[in-house]
């Protein structure tokens, strides 16, 4: 069934908010948060650790820390609490994006069960399972993801346990990888070019002859599809294949894309068809899926990436994150003075809806809007 991706108009008179049809929390994040809070309830008096941030949301992570949960690693894999400090009496929660086999082994060796409080999202596990299936048919895996991201490290580790695996960050890297498939670049150069991105014993002369592409589920689905299409095309040409026999060298993995990432991204495409003055994207600054939503919006109009309503300082000033330079910047006169001002709003998969509501409240309050959120809600309920 075709989904509707037109945004919802919240018309406050002098300010019109176009809210993306799908935004915010996905199943995986809700599930992870539920399990994490249950873990705290079920283990009074025990030390509870999270392998790393639960999800890329500062509020949720702060709430958990205030309940006594400690993070073992930061988002870049730097160790905050050494594994040697753990005992079998401790509880360790595995985050939504999963973890590497090496870390699972470490926890098992200490005697900490990993199944009970494992919040790995089923859609991430689906990628691992699909990798395993195609590995059994002797395909190597190309992972499209950010090499340092926890989920990519975890997916790489699970795939590499079964088959030769390499990570590409973007289309340019896929093009560079493709040159080893066609033989345009000598195989010997692969190891320096993809240093730290390929599995043990990867043989560039033969391990790129049968491949399948999977992704870090929060990458732009259209980018992953473009990379898969590009590599498939190379295989068709290099081995003189056609659609009826391409499967011999290129595995179809389209079914591994996460529905939530897809829906939130498609809803942004739908939202961007509305002519507006600016866009606000709400989410954690280190959230991959949120930064992709920002990327889509900023191609079309001025876009402000914020993590709380407090970043809207006044009708004249906003503090927002530039994810390209990884710093917060201040922009003046971000809110045009004409009436009505039209604003597109969406949020990432790990952003609670309450934060989006706060942002809307703040905007309408600053603009002295003609209607309140309650009035708008009543109008909707009356329809
Ligand atoms: S974005 Fe998708 S894969 Fe990631 S946690 Fe959410 S549902 Fe799972």
mmCIF file of C-alpha atoms and ligand atoms in Angstrom:
data_model
loop_
_atom_site.group_PDB
_atom_site.id
_atom_site.type_symbol
_atom_site.label_atom_id
_atom_site.label_comp_id
_atom_site.label_asym_id
_atom_site.label_seq_id
_atom_site.Cartn_x
_atom_site.Cartn_y
_atom_site.Cartn_z
ATOM 1 C CA UNK A 1 0.000 0.000 0.000
ATOM 2 C CA UNK A 2 1.369 3.417 -0.920
ATOM 3 C CA UNK A 3 2.131 5.444 2.192
ATOM 4 C CA UNK A 4 1.150 9.082 2.599
ATOM 5 C CA UNK A 5 4.185 11.301 3.219
ATOM 6 C CA UNK A 6 2.481 14.724 3.093
ATOM 7 C CA UNK A 7 3.310 16.767 6.203
ATOM 8 C CA UNK A 8 0.702 17.743 8.792
ATOM 9 C CA UNK A 9 -0.081 21.469 8.817
ATOM 10 C CA UNK A 10 -0.406 23.056 12.258
ATOM 11 C CA UNK A 11 -1.762 26.496 11.420
ATOM 12 C CA UNK A 12 -1.243 28.923 14.315
ATOM 13 C CA UNK A 13 -2.163 31.974 12.217
ATOM 14 C CA UNK A 14 1.017 34.004 11.967
ATOM 15 C CA UNK A 15 3.159 30.854 12.148
ATOM 16 C CA UNK A 16 2.521 27.696 10.175
ATOM 17 C CA UNK A 17 4.284 24.496 11.184
ATOM 18 C CA UNK A 18 4.543 21.665 8.661
ATOM 19 C CA UNK A 19 5.292 18.579 10.715
ATOM 20 C CA UNK A 20 6.776 15.583 8.888
ATOM 21 C CA UNK A 21 4.264 12.720 8.518
ATOM 22 C CA UNK A 22 6.721 10.321 10.168
ATOM 23 C CA UNK A 23 9.272 11.562 12.653
ATOM 24 C CA UNK A 24 10.963 10.676 15.908
ATOM 25 C CA UNK A 25 11.124 7.438 17.873
ATOM 26 C CA UNK A 26 11.278 4.161 16.008
ATOM 27 C CA UNK A 27 10.398 0.707 17.298
ATOM 28 C CA UNK A 28 14.039 -0.164 18.047
ATOM 29 C CA UNK A 29 14.610 2.871 20.232
ATOM 30 C CA UNK A 30 11.340 2.495 22.174
ATOM 31 C CA UNK A 31 12.126 -1.146 22.780
ATOM 32 C CA UNK A 32 15.663 -0.318 23.949
ATOM 33 C CA UNK A 33 14.448 2.332 26.371
ATOM 34 C CA UNK A 34 11.801 -0.026 27.817
ATOM 35 C CA UNK A 35 14.385 -2.763 28.378
ATOM 36 C CA UNK A 36 16.872 -0.330 29.930
ATOM 37 C CA UNK A 37 14.364 1.016 32.450
ATOM 38 C CA UNK A 38 13.166 -2.511 33.230
ATOM 39 C CA UNK A 39 16.778 -3.533 33.838
ATOM 40 C CA UNK A 40 17.137 -0.808 36.450
ATOM 41 C CA UNK A 41 13.871 -1.875 38.159
ATOM 42 C CA UNK A 42 14.793 -5.554 38.204
ATOM 43 C CA UNK A 43 18.297 -5.112 39.616
ATOM 44 C CA UNK A 44 18.193 -3.012 42.779
ATOM 45 C CA UNK A 45 21.604 -2.752 44.449
ATOM 46 C CA UNK A 46 23.490 -4.058 41.414
ATOM 47 C CA UNK A 47 25.978 -2.152 39.318
ATOM 48 C CA UNK A 48 24.439 -1.590 35.886
ATOM 49 C CA UNK A 49 26.536 -0.681 32.883
ATOM 50 C CA UNK A 50 25.651 0.275 29.354
ATOM 51 C CA UNK A 51 28.208 -0.749 26.757
ATOM 52 C CA UNK A 52 27.876 2.734 25.288
ATOM 53 C CA UNK A 53 25.198 5.368 24.900
ATOM 54 C CA UNK A 54 21.822 3.668 24.762
ATOM 55 C CA UNK A 55 20.720 5.681 21.800
ATOM 56 C CA UNK A 56 21.995 8.966 20.496
ATOM 57 C CA UNK A 57 19.747 11.059 22.664
ATOM 58 C CA UNK A 58 21.197 13.174 25.464
ATOM 59 C CA UNK A 59 17.964 13.337 27.530
ATOM 60 C CA UNK A 60 17.404 9.572 27.608
ATOM 61 C CA UNK A 61 21.065 8.958 28.382
ATOM 62 C CA UNK A 62 21.082 11.546 31.162
ATOM 63 C CA UNK A 63 17.924 9.995 32.676
ATOM 64 C CA UNK A 64 19.636 6.611 32.739
ATOM 65 C CA UNK A 65 22.835 8.012 34.259
ATOM 66 C CA UNK A 66 20.793 9.717 36.966
ATOM 67 C CA UNK A 67 19.311 6.305 37.812
ATOM 68 C CA UNK A 68 22.853 5.054 38.408
ATOM 69 C CA UNK A 69 23.587 3.478 35.015
ATOM 70 C CA UNK A 70 27.200 3.918 33.889
ATOM 71 C CA UNK A 71 28.453 4.066 30.288
ATOM 72 C CA UNK A 72 31.428 1.810 29.529
ATOM 73 C CA UNK A 73 32.399 3.467 26.249
ATOM 74 C CA UNK A 74 31.768 6.758 24.561
ATOM 75 C CA UNK A 75 30.248 6.880 21.074
ATOM 76 C CA UNK A 76 33.675 6.643 19.447
ATOM 77 C CA UNK A 77 34.556 3.393 21.203
ATOM 78 C CA UNK A 78 36.874 4.986 23.784
ATOM 79 C CA UNK A 79 36.814 2.966 26.980
ATOM 80 C CA UNK A 80 35.470 4.859 30.016
ATOM 81 C CA UNK A 81 35.182 1.830 32.314
ATOM 82 C CA UNK A 82 37.702 -0.994 31.657
ATOM 83 C CA UNK A 83 36.265 -4.492 31.172
ATOM 84 C CA UNK A 84 38.676 -5.666 33.919
ATOM 85 C CA UNK A 85 36.563 -3.690 36.419
ATOM 86 C CA UNK A 86 33.504 -5.859 35.741
ATOM 87 C CA UNK A 87 32.518 -8.895 37.782
ATOM 88 C CA UNK A 88 29.924 -11.573 37.081
ATOM 89 C CA UNK A 89 27.595 -9.869 39.564
ATOM 90 C CA UNK A 90 27.310 -6.831 37.280
ATOM 91 C CA UNK A 91 24.598 -6.223 34.705
ATOM 92 C CA UNK A 92 25.606 -5.029 31.246
ATOM 93 C CA UNK A 93 23.061 -3.681 28.753
ATOM 94 C CA UNK A 94 23.824 -4.000 25.053
ATOM 95 C CA UNK A 95 22.605 -0.909 23.172
ATOM 96 C CA UNK A 96 20.114 -0.725 20.286
ATOM 97 C CA UNK A 97 22.801 -0.757 17.608
ATOM 98 C CA UNK A 98 24.270 -4.019 18.960
ATOM 99 C CA UNK A 99 27.885 -4.830 19.678
ATOM 100 C CA UNK A 100 30.864 -6.689 18.281
ATOM 101 C CA UNK A 101 31.483 -10.403 18.737
ATOM 102 C CA UNK A 102 34.756 -9.551 20.530
ATOM 103 C CA UNK A 103 32.870 -7.616 23.218
ATOM 104 C CA UNK A 104 30.242 -10.379 23.530
ATOM 105 C CA UNK A 105 33.093 -12.840 24.105
ATOM 106 C CA UNK A 106 34.668 -10.615 26.767
ATOM 107 C CA UNK A 107 31.374 -10.414 28.658
ATOM 108 C CA UNK A 108 30.812 -14.161 28.368
ATOM 109 C CA UNK A 109 34.338 -14.790 29.698
ATOM 110 C CA UNK A 110 33.588 -12.679 32.772
ATOM 111 C CA UNK A 111 30.365 -14.641 33.291
ATOM 112 C CA UNK A 112 27.933 -11.833 32.481
ATOM 113 C CA UNK A 113 24.932 -13.152 30.498
ATOM 114 C CA UNK A 114 24.388 -11.050 27.405
ATOM 115 C CA UNK A 115 20.962 -12.279 26.305
ATOM 116 C CA UNK A 116 18.811 -10.948 29.128
ATOM 117 C CA UNK A 117 19.478 -7.238 28.699
ATOM 118 C CA UNK A 118 20.337 -7.131 25.038
ATOM 119 C CA UNK A 119 18.473 -4.255 23.376
ATOM 120 C CA UNK A 120 19.899 -4.831 19.880
ATOM 121 C CA UNK A 121 17.209 -3.703 17.437
ATOM 122 C CA UNK A 122 15.602 -6.524 15.445
ATOM 123 C CA UNK A 123 16.193 -4.523 12.260
ATOM 124 C CA UNK A 124 19.940 -4.428 12.963
ATOM 125 C CA UNK A 125 19.831 -8.176 13.646
ATOM 126 C CA UNK A 126 18.022 -8.619 10.340
ATOM 127 C CA UNK A 127 21.071 -7.094 8.589
ATOM 128 C CA UNK A 128 23.363 -9.513 10.458
ATOM 129 C CA UNK A 129 21.144 -12.495 9.573
ATOM 130 C CA UNK A 130 20.990 -11.505 5.915
ATOM 131 C CA UNK A 131 24.794 -11.095 5.882
ATOM 132 C CA UNK A 132 25.122 -14.586 7.310
ATOM 133 C CA UNK A 133 22.745 -16.034 4.697
ATOM 134 C CA UNK A 134 24.612 -14.531 1.749
ATOM 135 C CA UNK A 135 27.978 -15.361 3.337
ATOM 136 C CA UNK A 136 26.919 -19.032 3.242
ATOM 137 C CA UNK A 137 26.545 -18.629 -0.519
ATOM 138 C CA UNK A 138 30.123 -17.311 -0.700
ATOM 139 C CA UNK A 139 29.403 -13.649 -1.244
ATOM 140 C CA UNK A 140 31.659 -11.097 0.428
ATOM 141 C CA UNK A 141 29.942 -8.225 2.234
ATOM 142 C CA UNK A 142 30.276 -4.532 1.506
ATOM 143 C CA UNK A 143 28.953 -2.561 4.500
ATOM 144 C CA UNK A 144 27.811 0.987 3.723
ATOM 145 C CA UNK A 145 28.285 2.829 7.005
ATOM 146 C CA UNK A 146 30.348 5.244 9.043
ATOM 147 C CA UNK A 147 33.412 3.176 9.965
ATOM 148 C CA UNK A 148 33.605 4.477 13.562
ATOM 149 C CA UNK A 149 29.858 4.164 14.315
ATOM 150 C CA UNK A 150 28.952 1.470 16.893
ATOM 151 C CA UNK A 151 26.408 -0.141 14.593
ATOM 152 C CA UNK A 152 28.839 -0.340 11.664
ATOM 153 C CA UNK A 153 31.534 -1.802 13.932
ATOM 154 C CA UNK A 154 29.029 -4.362 15.211
ATOM 155 C CA UNK A 155 27.730 -5.257 11.727
ATOM 156 C CA UNK A 156 31.289 -5.465 10.392
ATOM 157 C CA UNK A 157 32.237 -7.825 13.215
ATOM 158 C CA UNK A 158 29.226 -10.126 12.678
ATOM 159 C CA UNK A 159 29.668 -10.181 8.882
ATOM 160 C CA UNK A 160 33.449 -10.651 9.077
ATOM 161 C CA UNK A 161 32.969 -13.737 11.257
ATOM 162 C CA UNK A 162 31.370 -15.436 8.250
ATOM 163 C CA UNK A 163 32.878 -13.931 5.113
ATOM 164 C CA UNK A 164 35.365 -11.340 3.790
ATOM 165 C CA UNK A 165 33.968 -7.901 4.617
ATOM 166 C CA UNK A 166 34.844 -4.303 3.779
ATOM 167 C CA UNK A 167 33.293 -0.974 4.861
ATOM 168 C CA UNK A 168 32.614 1.961 2.523
ATOM 169 C CA UNK A 169 31.594 5.316 3.916
ATOM 170 C CA UNK A 170 30.110 6.873 0.774
ATOM 171 C CA UNK A 171 29.735 6.706 -2.993
ATOM 172 C CA UNK A 172 33.274 7.941 -3.641
ATOM 173 C CA UNK A 173 34.637 5.041 -1.623
ATOM 174 C CA UNK A 174 32.312 2.648 -3.461
ATOM 175 C CA UNK A 175 33.697 3.983 -6.766
ATOM 176 C CA UNK A 176 37.245 3.460 -5.457
ATOM 177 C CA UNK A 177 36.328 -0.060 -4.353
ATOM 178 C CA UNK A 178 34.805 -0.713 -7.771
ATOM 179 C CA UNK A 179 38.186 -0.067 -9.391
ATOM 180 C CA UNK A 180 39.488 -3.209 -7.686
ATOM 181 C CA UNK A 181 36.540 -5.141 -9.149
ATOM 182 C CA UNK A 182 37.323 -3.971 -12.683
ATOM 183 C CA UNK A 183 41.091 -4.266 -12.153
ATOM 184 C CA UNK A 184 41.597 -0.556 -12.894
ATOM 185 C CA UNK A 185 43.487 -0.222 -9.586
ATOM 186 C CA UNK A 186 46.025 -2.972 -8.747
ATOM 187 C CA UNK A 187 44.780 -5.218 -5.905
ATOM 188 C CA UNK A 188 47.980 -4.538 -3.955
ATOM 189 C CA UNK A 189 46.844 -0.951 -3.304
ATOM 190 C CA UNK A 190 43.599 -2.065 -1.653
ATOM 191 C CA UNK A 191 45.203 -2.697 1.754
ATOM 192 C CA UNK A 192 46.510 0.829 2.204
ATOM 193 C CA UNK A 193 43.423 2.478 0.746
ATOM 194 C CA UNK A 194 40.967 0.536 2.917
ATOM 195 C CA UNK A 195 43.218 0.205 5.954
ATOM 196 C CA UNK A 196 41.239 -0.625 9.092
ATOM 197 C CA UNK A 197 38.103 -1.271 7.005
ATOM 198 C CA UNK A 198 38.556 -4.858 5.823
ATOM 199 C CA UNK A 199 38.410 -8.210 7.542
ATOM 200 C CA UNK A 200 41.402 -10.370 8.419
ATOM 201 C CA UNK A 201 42.870 -12.206 5.391
ATOM 202 C CA UNK A 202 40.815 -10.183 2.900
ATOM 203 C CA UNK A 203 42.126 -11.040 -0.553
ATOM 204 C CA UNK A 204 41.419 -8.171 -2.949
ATOM 205 C CA UNK A 205 42.246 -10.349 -5.967
ATOM 206 C CA UNK A 206 39.349 -12.751 -5.337
ATOM 207 C CA UNK A 207 37.105 -11.502 -2.504
ATOM 208 C CA UNK A 208 35.424 -8.836 -4.636
ATOM 209 C CA UNK A 209 34.167 -11.217 -7.296
ATOM 210 C CA UNK A 210 30.884 -12.059 -5.499
ATOM 211 C CA UNK A 211 29.420 -9.365 -3.267
ATOM 212 C CA UNK A 212 26.334 -8.148 -1.438
ATOM 213 C CA UNK A 213 25.775 -4.682 0.040
ATOM 214 C CA UNK A 214 24.247 -4.109 3.493
ATOM 215 C CA UNK A 215 24.109 -0.880 5.447
ATOM 216 C CA UNK A 216 24.289 0.786 8.813
ATOM 217 C CA UNK A 217 20.524 1.076 9.088
ATOM 218 C CA UNK A 218 20.557 4.807 9.698
ATOM 219 C CA UNK A 219 22.419 5.770 6.526
ATOM 220 C CA UNK A 220 20.443 7.520 3.813
ATOM 221 C CA UNK A 221 18.510 4.696 2.143
ATOM 222 C CA UNK A 222 18.878 6.439 -1.218
ATOM 223 C CA UNK A 223 22.687 6.557 -0.788
ATOM 224 C CA UNK A 224 22.856 2.838 0.024
ATOM 225 C CA UNK A 225 20.633 2.068 -2.942
ATOM 226 C CA UNK A 226 22.826 4.218 -5.227
ATOM 227 C CA UNK A 227 25.975 2.412 -3.990
ATOM 228 C CA UNK A 228 24.365 -1.010 -4.470
ATOM 229 C CA UNK A 229 23.139 -0.022 -7.961
ATOM 230 C CA UNK A 230 26.596 1.262 -8.877
ATOM 231 C CA UNK A 231 28.394 -1.901 -7.785
ATOM 232 C CA UNK A 232 25.760 -4.098 -9.442
ATOM 233 C CA UNK A 233 26.243 -2.190 -12.698
ATOM 234 C CA UNK A 234 30.007 -2.738 -12.465
ATOM 235 C CA UNK A 235 29.462 -6.465 -11.987
ATOM 236 C CA UNK A 236 27.102 -6.584 -15.000
ATOM 237 C CA UNK A 237 29.722 -4.912 -17.202
ATOM 238 C CA UNK A 238 32.850 -6.568 -15.815
ATOM 239 C CA UNK A 239 31.498 -10.104 -16.048
ATOM 240 C CA UNK A 240 29.189 -9.484 -19.024
ATOM 241 C CA UNK A 241 26.114 -10.561 -17.130
ATOM 242 C CA UNK A 242 22.446 -9.603 -17.439
ATOM 243 C CA UNK A 243 19.484 -9.349 -15.056
ATOM 244 C CA UNK A 244 18.782 -13.052 -15.353
ATOM 245 C CA UNK A 245 22.214 -14.185 -14.137
ATOM 246 C CA UNK A 246 23.529 -11.227 -12.083
ATOM 247 C CA UNK A 247 22.544 -13.042 -8.863
ATOM 248 C CA UNK A 248 25.547 -15.310 -9.397
ATOM 249 C CA UNK A 249 27.835 -12.395 -8.463
ATOM 250 C CA UNK A 250 25.655 -9.775 -6.785
ATOM 251 C CA UNK A 251 23.295 -10.624 -3.922
ATOM 252 C CA UNK A 252 20.007 -8.733 -3.633
ATOM 253 C CA UNK A 253 19.871 -7.245 -0.112
ATOM 254 C CA UNK A 254 17.233 -4.529 -0.566
ATOM 255 C CA UNK A 255 15.094 -6.102 2.147
ATOM 256 C CA UNK A 256 17.526 -5.088 4.910
ATOM 257 C CA UNK A 257 16.754 -1.349 4.884
ATOM 258 C CA UNK A 258 15.140 -0.246 8.172
ATOM 259 C CA UNK A 259 11.474 0.772 7.775
ATOM 260 C CA UNK A 260 11.771 3.610 10.337
ATOM 261 C CA UNK A 261 14.792 5.204 8.718
ATOM 262 C CA UNK A 262 13.056 4.860 5.376
ATOM 263 C CA UNK A 263 9.774 6.360 6.567
ATOM 264 C CA UNK A 264 11.430 9.296 8.347
ATOM 265 C CA UNK A 265 13.537 10.027 5.263
ATOM 266 C CA UNK A 266 10.605 9.655 2.848
ATOM 267 C CA UNK A 267 8.536 11.959 5.075
ATOM 268 C CA UNK A 268 11.282 14.593 4.776
ATOM 269 C CA UNK A 269 11.171 14.317 0.973
ATOM 270 C CA UNK A 270 7.370 14.755 1.251
ATOM 271 C CA UNK A 271 7.724 17.702 3.629
ATOM 272 C CA UNK A 272 10.251 19.422 1.358
ATOM 273 C CA UNK A 273 7.649 19.688 -1.393
ATOM 274 C CA UNK A 274 6.047 22.452 0.680
ATOM 275 C CA UNK A 275 7.528 25.898 0.052
ATOM 276 C CA UNK A 276 8.718 27.114 3.465
ATOM 277 C CA UNK A 277 11.041 29.671 5.037
ATOM 278 C CA UNK A 278 13.170 27.347 7.129
ATOM 279 C CA UNK A 279 13.445 23.860 8.560
ATOM 280 C CA UNK A 280 14.177 22.748 12.102
ATOM 281 C CA UNK A 281 15.489 19.233 12.692
ATOM 282 C CA UNK A 282 15.486 18.008 16.287
ATOM 283 C CA UNK A 283 17.736 15.254 17.601
ATOM 284 C CA UNK A 284 21.006 14.271 19.236
ATOM 285 C CA UNK A 285 24.055 15.865 17.640
ATOM 286 C CA UNK A 286 25.835 12.511 17.341
ATOM 287 C CA UNK A 287 22.782 10.810 15.825
ATOM 288 C CA UNK A 288 23.553 9.512 12.360
ATOM 289 C CA UNK A 289 19.950 9.268 11.179
ATOM 290 C CA UNK A 290 19.184 12.827 12.366
ATOM 291 C CA UNK A 291 22.180 14.263 10.513
ATOM 292 C CA UNK A 292 20.906 12.610 7.322
ATOM 293 C CA UNK A 293 17.536 14.347 7.746
ATOM 294 C CA UNK A 294 19.437 17.631 8.149
ATOM 295 C CA UNK A 295 21.417 16.847 4.995
ATOM 296 C CA UNK A 296 18.207 16.429 2.980
ATOM 297 C CA UNK A 297 16.654 19.645 4.321
ATOM 298 C CA UNK A 298 19.700 21.872 3.929
ATOM 299 C CA UNK A 299 19.813 21.143 0.204
ATOM 300 C CA UNK A 300 16.504 22.989 -0.108
ATOM 301 C CA UNK A 301 16.266 25.708 2.562
ATOM 302 C CA UNK A 302 17.913 27.225 5.672
ATOM 303 C CA UNK A 303 18.012 24.398 8.206
ATOM 304 C CA UNK A 304 18.688 24.460 11.948
ATOM 305 C CA UNK A 305 19.741 21.270 13.759
ATOM 306 C CA UNK A 306 18.963 21.573 17.476
ATOM 307 C CA UNK A 307 18.772 19.085 20.347
ATOM 308 C CA UNK A 308 16.420 20.957 22.704
ATOM 309 C CA UNK A 309 14.003 23.887 22.582
ATOM 310 C CA UNK A 310 16.474 25.833 24.717
ATOM 311 C CA UNK A 311 18.616 26.333 21.636
ATOM 312 C CA UNK A 312 16.012 28.786 20.385
ATOM 313 C CA UNK A 313 17.303 31.710 22.408
ATOM 314 C CA UNK A 314 14.948 34.390 21.115
ATOM 315 C CA UNK A 315 12.996 35.235 17.945
ATOM 316 C CA UNK A 316 16.312 36.616 16.712
ATOM 317 C CA UNK A 317 18.829 34.001 17.769
ATOM 318 C CA UNK A 318 19.218 30.261 17.511
ATOM 319 C CA UNK A 319 22.138 28.062 18.575
ATOM 320 C CA UNK A 320 22.397 25.104 16.224
ATOM 321 C CA UNK A 321 24.765 22.340 15.259
ATOM 322 C CA UNK A 322 26.789 22.311 12.093
ATOM 323 C CA UNK A 323 27.380 18.576 11.690
ATOM 324 C CA UNK A 324 29.899 19.163 8.893
ATOM 325 C CA UNK A 325 32.258 21.087 11.204
ATOM 326 C CA UNK A 326 30.953 19.378 14.385
ATOM 327 C CA UNK A 327 30.401 22.595 16.283
ATOM 328 C CA UNK A 328 27.522 24.670 17.540
ATOM 329 C CA UNK A 329 27.046 28.007 15.822
ATOM 330 C CA UNK A 330 24.788 30.979 16.502
ATOM 331 C CA UNK A 331 22.613 32.391 13.738
ATOM 332 C CA UNK A 332 20.895 35.745 14.088
ATOM 333 C CA UNK A 333 17.575 36.703 12.520
ATOM 334 C CA UNK A 334 16.748 33.092 11.753
ATOM 335 C CA UNK A 335 12.995 33.755 11.959
ATOM 336 C CA UNK A 336 11.762 35.907 9.026
ATOM 337 C CA UNK A 337 9.450 38.713 10.050
ATOM 338 C CA UNK A 338 6.745 38.164 7.423
ATOM 339 C CA UNK A 339 3.446 36.600 8.374
ATOM 340 C CA UNK A 340 2.729 33.779 8.240
ATOM 341 C CA UNK A 341 6.195 32.303 8.628
ATOM 342 C CA UNK A 342 6.305 28.713 7.357
ATOM 343 C CA UNK A 343 8.497 26.228 9.221
ATOM 344 C CA UNK A 344 9.177 22.564 8.418
ATOM 345 C CA UNK A 345 9.864 20.371 11.471
ATOM 346 C CA UNK A 346 11.060 16.810 11.858
ATOM 347 C CA UNK A 347 13.104 14.795 14.354
ATOM 348 C CA UNK A 348 15.444 11.816 14.386
ATOM 349 C CA UNK A 349 14.631 8.235 15.382
ATOM 350 C CA UNK A 350 16.048 8.682 18.893
ATOM 351 C CA UNK A 351 14.297 11.982 19.743
ATOM 352 C CA UNK A 352 11.358 11.883 22.182
ATOM 353 C CA UNK A 353 8.226 13.589 20.800
ATOM 354 C CA UNK A 354 8.052 15.772 23.926
ATOM 355 C CA UNK A 355 11.145 17.653 22.735
ATOM 356 C CA UNK A 356 9.513 18.373 19.372
ATOM 357 C CA UNK A 357 6.429 19.624 21.214
ATOM 358 C CA UNK A 358 8.636 21.914 23.345
ATOM 359 C CA UNK A 359 10.198 23.325 20.182
ATOM 360 C CA UNK A 360 6.768 24.057 18.667
ATOM 361 C CA UNK A 361 5.565 25.645 21.926
ATOM 362 C CA UNK A 362 8.658 27.829 22.066
ATOM 363 C CA UNK A 363 8.251 29.010 18.469
ATOM 364 C CA UNK A 364 4.583 29.908 18.822
ATOM 365 C CA UNK A 365 5.190 31.630 22.143
ATOM 366 C CA UNK A 366 8.008 33.723 20.668
ATOM 367 C CA UNK A 367 5.973 34.619 17.657
ATOM 368 C CA UNK A 368 2.948 35.542 19.799
ATOM 369 C CA UNK A 369 0.884 33.069 17.762
ATOM 370 C CA UNK A 370 -2.850 33.556 17.342
ATOM 371 C CA UNK A 371 -3.677 30.028 18.500
ATOM 372 C CA UNK A 372 -2.325 27.613 21.104
ATOM 373 C CA UNK A 373 -1.321 23.959 20.650
ATOM 374 C CA UNK A 374 -4.457 22.960 22.614
ATOM 375 C CA UNK A 375 -6.726 24.882 20.225
ATOM 376 C CA UNK A 376 -5.099 23.216 17.235
ATOM 377 C CA UNK A 377 -5.440 19.783 18.862
ATOM 378 C CA UNK A 378 -9.151 20.406 19.566
ATOM 379 C CA UNK A 379 -9.638 21.434 15.930
ATOM 380 C CA UNK A 380 -8.033 18.162 14.838
ATOM 381 C CA UNK A 381 -10.133 16.122 17.253
ATOM 382 C CA UNK A 382 -13.290 17.800 15.946
ATOM 383 C CA UNK A 383 -12.539 16.765 12.331
HETATM 384 S S1 LIG B 1 16.419 3.258 13.200
HETATM 385 FE FE1 LIG B 1 15.679 1.240 12.529
HETATM 386 S S2 LIG B 1 17.379 -0.148 12.904
HETATM 387 FE FE2 LIG B 1 17.813 1.711 14.057
HETATM 388 S S3 LIG B 1 16.975 1.320 16.108
HETATM 389 FE FE3 LIG B 1 15.360 2.305 14.916
HETATM 390 S S4 LIG B 1 14.096 0.636 14.043
HETATM 391 FE FE4 LIG B 1 16.081 -0.189 14.703
#
